[in-house]
Structure formats: structure tokens, C-alpha cells
Amino acid sequence: AVTYKVGASKPRVPYDDLVEEALAFGWVDSLPRKLDDERTMLLMSPRKPGSNWSAVNKARVEKMAAASLMHPAGQAKVDQAKRDGTWTALDAVERLDVPDDLAEAFDARPGASEAWDGFPRSVRRGVLEWIGAAKTPETRAKRVLETADKAARGERANQWR
């Protein structure tokens, strides 16, 4: 979707409207990108099987369902997510629950837990999702150790360089 930015002299479709329309049909948005000085672009694609649902998108869907705005295709994606666990997969991450293995790694490193608590919510959420997305126990263990080691040094794991 290409739309004009706020403040452009052209009519625009608000971001929330675009995302809600996509969700209603079982699609999902990506990060918005700048196209030029007046326009932004947003990739919309069908939600993949196994794709976890964020709290923000779940709230949008609940609101739209209450207003009878969900298309059957979108509702089918929601129903599938509730059956396969992807609907609730990020709930602990959204609450910023520190898993036991990470808490143990923090306990073994002086200052790690305090540094972790000082990181912005968005950083902690991103790291917890990254740890939870590990496909193997070995990868998860590596991510937990990296997170704790870096936190002990006051650094954030899983950050863009």
C-alpha cells in the first residue's frame, strides 16, 4: 500500500485503517518505509501459518469482530491461531515475563538483572521474542547466555549494528 504522509497536500488513508482492513482478510502488515518526501509504503501480505499474534493486532481484531467487520477469511486465520497456539504465543513476552532459564543466567552474572530492568520496554520485548523464537534448545541457550552476558556489561542483545 502506498499512501501520502500526514501533512502532504493529497488525501491519505490512515495507517490504522490500512492495517485493520488487512487483518479483516487475514493479512498482516510489515514495517512502513519512506517512498519519497510525500509518500510511505507498507507491504501487506497473507499471514503465514505459525505467525504469532501481537497484542496490538489481537486488540484490533477483537474490536473489529465486535463490530462485525471481520471477513470470513480473516476470522478463519484468527480461529486457526487460537487452535494452534499462535494467538497466545506472545502473551508472556508482552507481559515481559523473564523465563526461568534467563532469570538463572541473570542471577549468575552480577548486575545483569538490574541492567535488564533498566532497558526500555521495547528492547526487553524484542529480546524476549528473539529468545522465544529459537528453533532448537541449543539456539535458545546461546541466546539466553548472550542476553545475560551483554546485560551484565550494560549492553543490549539482538540489536541492529
PDB file of C-alpha atoms in Angstrom:
ATOM      1  CA  ALA A   1       0.000   0.000   0.000  1.00  0.00           C
ATOM      2  CA  VAL A   2       1.298   3.434  -0.883  1.00  0.00           C
ATOM      3  CA  THR A   3      -0.212   6.380   0.941  1.00  0.00           C
ATOM      4  CA  TYR A   4       0.525  10.036   1.457  1.00  0.00           C
ATOM      5  CA  LYS A   5       2.152  11.201   4.673  1.00  0.00           C
ATOM      6  CA  VAL A   6       0.443  13.356   7.250  1.00  0.00           C
ATOM      7  CA  GLY A   7       0.861  16.945   6.125  1.00  0.00           C
ATOM      8  CA  ALA A   8       1.024  16.117   2.417  1.00  0.00           C
ATOM      9  CA  SER A   9      -1.352  18.088   0.227  1.00  0.00           C
ATOM     10  CA  LYS A  10      -3.061  14.903  -1.007  1.00  0.00           C
ATOM     11  CA  PRO A  11      -5.756  12.758   0.609  1.00  0.00           C
ATOM     12  CA  ARG A  12      -4.421   9.883   2.687  1.00  0.00           C
ATOM     13  CA  VAL A  13      -5.596   6.628   4.170  1.00  0.00           C
ATOM     14  CA  PRO A  14      -4.686   6.455   7.871  1.00  0.00           C
ATOM     15  CA  TYR A  15      -2.313   3.671   8.940  1.00  0.00           C
ATOM     16  CA  ASP A  16      -4.833   2.101  11.331  1.00  0.00           C
ATOM     17  CA  ASP A  17      -7.415   1.839   8.535  1.00  0.00           C
ATOM     18  CA  LEU A  18      -4.923   0.042   6.294  1.00  0.00           C
ATOM     19  CA  VAL A  19      -3.889  -2.414   8.999  1.00  0.00           C
ATOM     20  CA  GLU A  20      -7.453  -3.136  10.094  1.00  0.00           C
ATOM     21  CA  GLU A  21      -8.515  -3.823   6.523  1.00  0.00           C
ATOM     22  CA  ALA A  22      -5.595  -6.229   6.096  1.00  0.00           C
ATOM     23  CA  LEU A  23      -6.388  -8.048   9.351  1.00  0.00           C
ATOM     24  CA  ALA A  24     -10.055  -8.336   8.401  1.00  0.00           C
ATOM     25  CA  PHE A  25      -8.999 -10.502   5.440  1.00  0.00           C
ATOM     26  CA  GLY A  26      -6.260 -12.482   7.216  1.00  0.00           C
ATOM     27  CA  TRP A  27      -3.342 -10.393   6.031  1.00  0.00           C
ATOM     28  CA  VAL A  28      -0.623  -8.635   8.036  1.00  0.00           C
ATOM     29  CA  ASP A  29       1.475  -5.523   7.534  1.00  0.00           C
ATOM     30  CA  SER A  30       5.226  -5.032   7.660  1.00  0.00           C
ATOM     31  CA  LEU A  31       7.206  -2.014   8.820  1.00  0.00           C
ATOM     32  CA  PRO A  32       6.311   1.185   6.943  1.00  0.00           C
ATOM     33  CA  ARG A  33       9.049   2.599   4.721  1.00  0.00           C
ATOM     34  CA  LYS A  34       9.604   6.017   3.180  1.00  0.00           C
ATOM     35  CA  LEU A  35       8.920   6.094  -0.558  1.00  0.00           C
ATOM     36  CA  ASP A  36       9.629   9.774  -1.163  1.00  0.00           C
ATOM     37  CA  ASP A  37       9.094  13.126   0.569  1.00  0.00           C
ATOM     38  CA  GLU A  38       5.294  12.830   0.407  1.00  0.00           C
ATOM     39  CA  ARG A  39       4.568   9.087   0.454  1.00  0.00           C
ATOM     40  CA  THR A  40       5.137   5.981   2.520  1.00  0.00           C
ATOM     41  CA  MET A  41       4.770   2.352   1.539  1.00  0.00           C
ATOM     42  CA  LEU A  42       3.605  -0.596   3.557  1.00  0.00           C
ATOM     43  CA  LEU A  43       3.889  -4.201   2.430  1.00  0.00           C
ATOM     44  CA  MET A  44       0.737  -6.213   3.067  1.00  0.00           C
ATOM     45  CA  SER A  45       0.900  -9.994   2.755  1.00  0.00           C
ATOM     46  CA  PRO A  46      -1.157 -13.032   3.735  1.00  0.00           C
ATOM     47  CA  ARG A  47      -0.446 -14.098   7.303  1.00  0.00           C
ATOM     48  CA  LYS A  48       1.757 -17.215   7.243  1.00  0.00           C
ATOM     49  CA  PRO A  49       0.877 -20.346   9.201  1.00  0.00           C
ATOM     50  CA  GLY A  50       2.651 -20.281  12.558  1.00  0.00           C
ATOM     51  CA  SER A  51       2.825 -16.479  12.630  1.00  0.00           C
ATOM     52  CA  ASN A  52       2.410 -15.230  16.211  1.00  0.00           C
ATOM     53  CA  TRP A  53      -0.142 -12.530  17.000  1.00  0.00           C
ATOM     54  CA  SER A  54       0.887  -9.310  18.751  1.00  0.00           C
ATOM     55  CA  ALA A  55      -1.280  -7.790  21.474  1.00  0.00           C
ATOM     56  CA  VAL A  56      -1.912  -4.748  19.272  1.00  0.00           C
ATOM     57  CA  ASN A  57      -3.254  -6.823  16.380  1.00  0.00           C
ATOM     58  CA  LYS A  58      -5.297  -9.034  18.706  1.00  0.00           C
ATOM     59  CA  ALA A  59      -6.944  -5.911  20.162  1.00  0.00           C
ATOM     60  CA  ARG A  60      -7.699  -4.633  16.650  1.00  0.00           C
ATOM     61  CA  VAL A  61      -9.272  -7.964  15.692  1.00  0.00           C
ATOM     62  CA  GLU A  62     -11.363  -8.093  18.878  1.00  0.00           C
ATOM     63  CA  LYS A  63     -12.646  -4.571  18.186  1.00  0.00           C
ATOM     64  CA  MET A  64     -13.458  -5.387  14.562  1.00  0.00           C
ATOM     65  CA  ALA A  65     -15.142  -8.682  15.468  1.00  0.00           C
ATOM     66  CA  ALA A  66     -17.354  -6.863  17.978  1.00  0.00           C
ATOM     67  CA  ALA A  67     -18.382  -4.502  15.166  1.00  0.00           C
ATOM     68  CA  SER A  68     -18.935  -7.422  12.734  1.00  0.00           C
ATOM     69  CA  LEU A  69     -16.151  -6.154  10.465  1.00  0.00           C
ATOM     70  CA  MET A  70     -14.185  -9.403  10.129  1.00  0.00           C
ATOM     71  CA  HIS A  71     -14.349 -11.136   6.741  1.00  0.00           C
ATOM     72  CA  PRO A  72     -14.663 -14.948   6.903  1.00  0.00           C
ATOM     73  CA  ALA A  73     -11.083 -15.307   5.589  1.00  0.00           C
ATOM     74  CA  GLY A  74      -9.739 -13.128   8.404  1.00  0.00           C
ATOM     75  CA  GLN A  75     -11.843 -14.869  11.025  1.00  0.00           C
ATOM     76  CA  ALA A  76     -10.539 -18.220   9.784  1.00  0.00           C
ATOM     77  CA  LYS A  77      -6.961 -17.016  10.453  1.00  0.00           C
ATOM     78  CA  VAL A  78      -7.963 -15.962  13.970  1.00  0.00           C
ATOM     79  CA  ASP A  79      -9.715 -19.273  14.635  1.00  0.00           C
ATOM     80  CA  GLN A  80      -6.662 -21.193  13.396  1.00  0.00           C
ATOM     81  CA  ALA A  81      -4.356 -19.112  15.599  1.00  0.00           C
ATOM     82  CA  LYS A  82      -6.492 -19.866  18.639  1.00  0.00           C
ATOM     83  CA  ARG A  83      -6.327 -23.591  17.837  1.00  0.00           C
ATOM     84  CA  ASP A  84      -2.590 -23.778  17.138  1.00  0.00           C
ATOM     85  CA  GLY A  85      -1.408 -21.507  19.982  1.00  0.00           C
ATOM     86  CA  THR A  86      -0.067 -18.637  17.893  1.00  0.00           C
ATOM     87  CA  TRP A  87      -2.851 -16.403  19.287  1.00  0.00           C
ATOM     88  CA  THR A  88      -1.326 -16.585  22.802  1.00  0.00           C
ATOM     89  CA  ALA A  89       2.314 -17.352  21.937  1.00  0.00           C
ATOM     90  CA  LEU A  90       3.479 -13.791  22.677  1.00  0.00           C
ATOM     91  CA  ASP A  91       1.414 -13.191  25.823  1.00  0.00           C
ATOM     92  CA  ALA A  92       4.347 -13.806  28.208  1.00  0.00           C
ATOM     93  CA  VAL A  93       6.582 -11.654  26.004  1.00  0.00           C
ATOM     94  CA  GLU A  94       4.010  -8.823  26.043  1.00  0.00           C
ATOM     95  CA  ARG A  95       3.937  -9.050  29.868  1.00  0.00           C
ATOM     96  CA  LEU A  96       7.786  -9.008  29.866  1.00  0.00           C
ATOM     97  CA  ASP A  97       7.872 -12.252  31.853  1.00  0.00           C
ATOM     98  CA  VAL A  98      11.505 -13.312  32.242  1.00  0.00           C
ATOM     99  CA  PRO A  99      11.698 -17.077  31.585  1.00  0.00           C
ATOM    100  CA  ASP A 100      13.352 -19.268  34.209  1.00  0.00           C
ATOM    101  CA  ASP A 101      16.453 -20.016  32.126  1.00  0.00           C
ATOM    102  CA  LEU A 102      17.098 -16.315  31.555  1.00  0.00           C
ATOM    103  CA  ALA A 103      16.469 -15.467  35.227  1.00  0.00           C
ATOM    104  CA  GLU A 104      19.038 -18.128  36.230  1.00  0.00           C
ATOM    105  CA  ALA A 105      21.558 -16.702  33.764  1.00  0.00           C
ATOM    106  CA  PHE A 106      20.957 -13.198  35.168  1.00  0.00           C
ATOM    107  CA  ASP A 107      21.428 -14.498  38.731  1.00  0.00           C
ATOM    108  CA  ALA A 108      24.824 -15.933  37.764  1.00  0.00           C
ATOM    109  CA  ARG A 109      26.032 -12.556  36.447  1.00  0.00           C
ATOM    110  CA  PRO A 110      26.272  -9.616  38.869  1.00  0.00           C
ATOM    111  CA  GLY A 111      24.395  -6.563  37.636  1.00  0.00           C
ATOM    112  CA  ALA A 112      22.719  -8.337  34.707  1.00  0.00           C
ATOM    113  CA  SER A 113      19.211  -8.270  36.135  1.00  0.00           C
ATOM    114  CA  GLU A 114      19.476  -4.609  37.151  1.00  0.00           C
ATOM    115  CA  ALA A 115      20.757  -3.629  33.710  1.00  0.00           C
ATOM    116  CA  TRP A 116      17.959  -5.651  32.076  1.00  0.00           C
ATOM    117  CA  ASP A 117      15.354  -3.847  34.174  1.00  0.00           C
ATOM    118  CA  GLY A 118      16.820  -0.525  33.008  1.00  0.00           C
ATOM    119  CA  PHE A 119      16.469  -1.313  29.312  1.00  0.00           C
ATOM    120  CA  PRO A 120      13.478   0.213  27.501  1.00  0.00           C
ATOM    121  CA  ARG A 121      10.344  -1.927  27.345  1.00  0.00           C
ATOM    122  CA  SER A 122      10.643  -2.256  23.556  1.00  0.00           C
ATOM    123  CA  VAL A 123      14.186  -3.656  23.850  1.00  0.00           C
ATOM    124  CA  ARG A 124      13.219  -6.199  26.511  1.00  0.00           C
ATOM    125  CA  ARG A 125      10.175  -7.247  24.481  1.00  0.00           C
ATOM    126  CA  GLY A 126      12.263  -7.697  21.327  1.00  0.00           C
ATOM    127  CA  VAL A 127      14.909  -9.758  23.110  1.00  0.00           C
ATOM    128  CA  LEU A 128      12.309 -11.969  24.802  1.00  0.00           C
ATOM    129  CA  GLU A 129      10.618 -12.605  21.453  1.00  0.00           C
ATOM    130  CA  TRP A 130      14.005 -13.400  19.884  1.00  0.00           C
ATOM    131  CA  ILE A 131      14.802 -15.905  22.641  1.00  0.00           C
ATOM    132  CA  GLY A 132      11.351 -17.485  22.367  1.00  0.00           C
ATOM    133  CA  ALA A 133      11.644 -17.804  18.587  1.00  0.00           C
ATOM    134  CA  ALA A 134      14.705 -20.066  18.796  1.00  0.00           C
ATOM    135  CA  LYS A 135      14.045 -23.246  16.848  1.00  0.00           C
ATOM    136  CA  THR A 136      16.360 -25.516  18.855  1.00  0.00           C
ATOM    137  CA  PRO A 137      17.261 -25.793  22.551  1.00  0.00           C
ATOM    138  CA  GLU A 138      20.882 -25.070  21.630  1.00  0.00           C
ATOM    139  CA  THR A 139      19.973 -21.835  19.876  1.00  0.00           C
ATOM    140  CA  ARG A 140      17.773 -20.789  22.788  1.00  0.00           C
ATOM    141  CA  ALA A 141      20.587 -21.492  25.269  1.00  0.00           C
ATOM    142  CA  LYS A 142      23.021 -19.470  23.151  1.00  0.00           C
ATOM    143  CA  ARG A 143      20.592 -16.527  23.019  1.00  0.00           C
ATOM    144  CA  VAL A 144      19.934 -16.688  26.767  1.00  0.00           C
ATOM    145  CA  LEU A 145      23.676 -16.645  27.512  1.00  0.00           C
ATOM    146  CA  GLU A 146      24.309 -13.804  25.067  1.00  0.00           C
ATOM    147  CA  THR A 147      21.488 -11.788  26.623  1.00  0.00           C
ATOM    148  CA  ALA A 148      22.746 -12.318  30.177  1.00  0.00           C
ATOM    149  CA  ASP A 149      26.411 -11.722  29.300  1.00  0.00           C
ATOM    150  CA  LYS A 150      25.618  -8.497  27.483  1.00  0.00           C
ATOM    151  CA  ALA A 151      23.236  -7.304  30.196  1.00  0.00           C
ATOM    152  CA  ALA A 152      25.991  -7.819  32.774  1.00  0.00           C
ATOM    153  CA  ARG A 153      28.080  -5.379  30.695  1.00  0.00           C
ATOM    154  CA  GLY A 154      25.115  -2.990  30.312  1.00  0.00           C
ATOM    155  CA  GLU A 155      24.701  -3.910  26.650  1.00  0.00           C
ATOM    156  CA  ARG A 156      21.567  -4.979  24.792  1.00  0.00           C
ATOM    157  CA  ALA A 157      21.403  -8.287  22.953  1.00  0.00           C
ATOM    158  CA  ASN A 158      19.912  -8.732  19.473  1.00  0.00           C
ATOM    159  CA  GLN A 159      20.389  -5.129  18.364  1.00  0.00           C
ATOM    160  CA  TRP A 160      20.926  -3.894  14.820  1.00  0.00           C
ATOM    161  CA  ARG A 161      24.520  -2.874  14.277  1.00  0.00           C
TER     162      ARG A 161
END
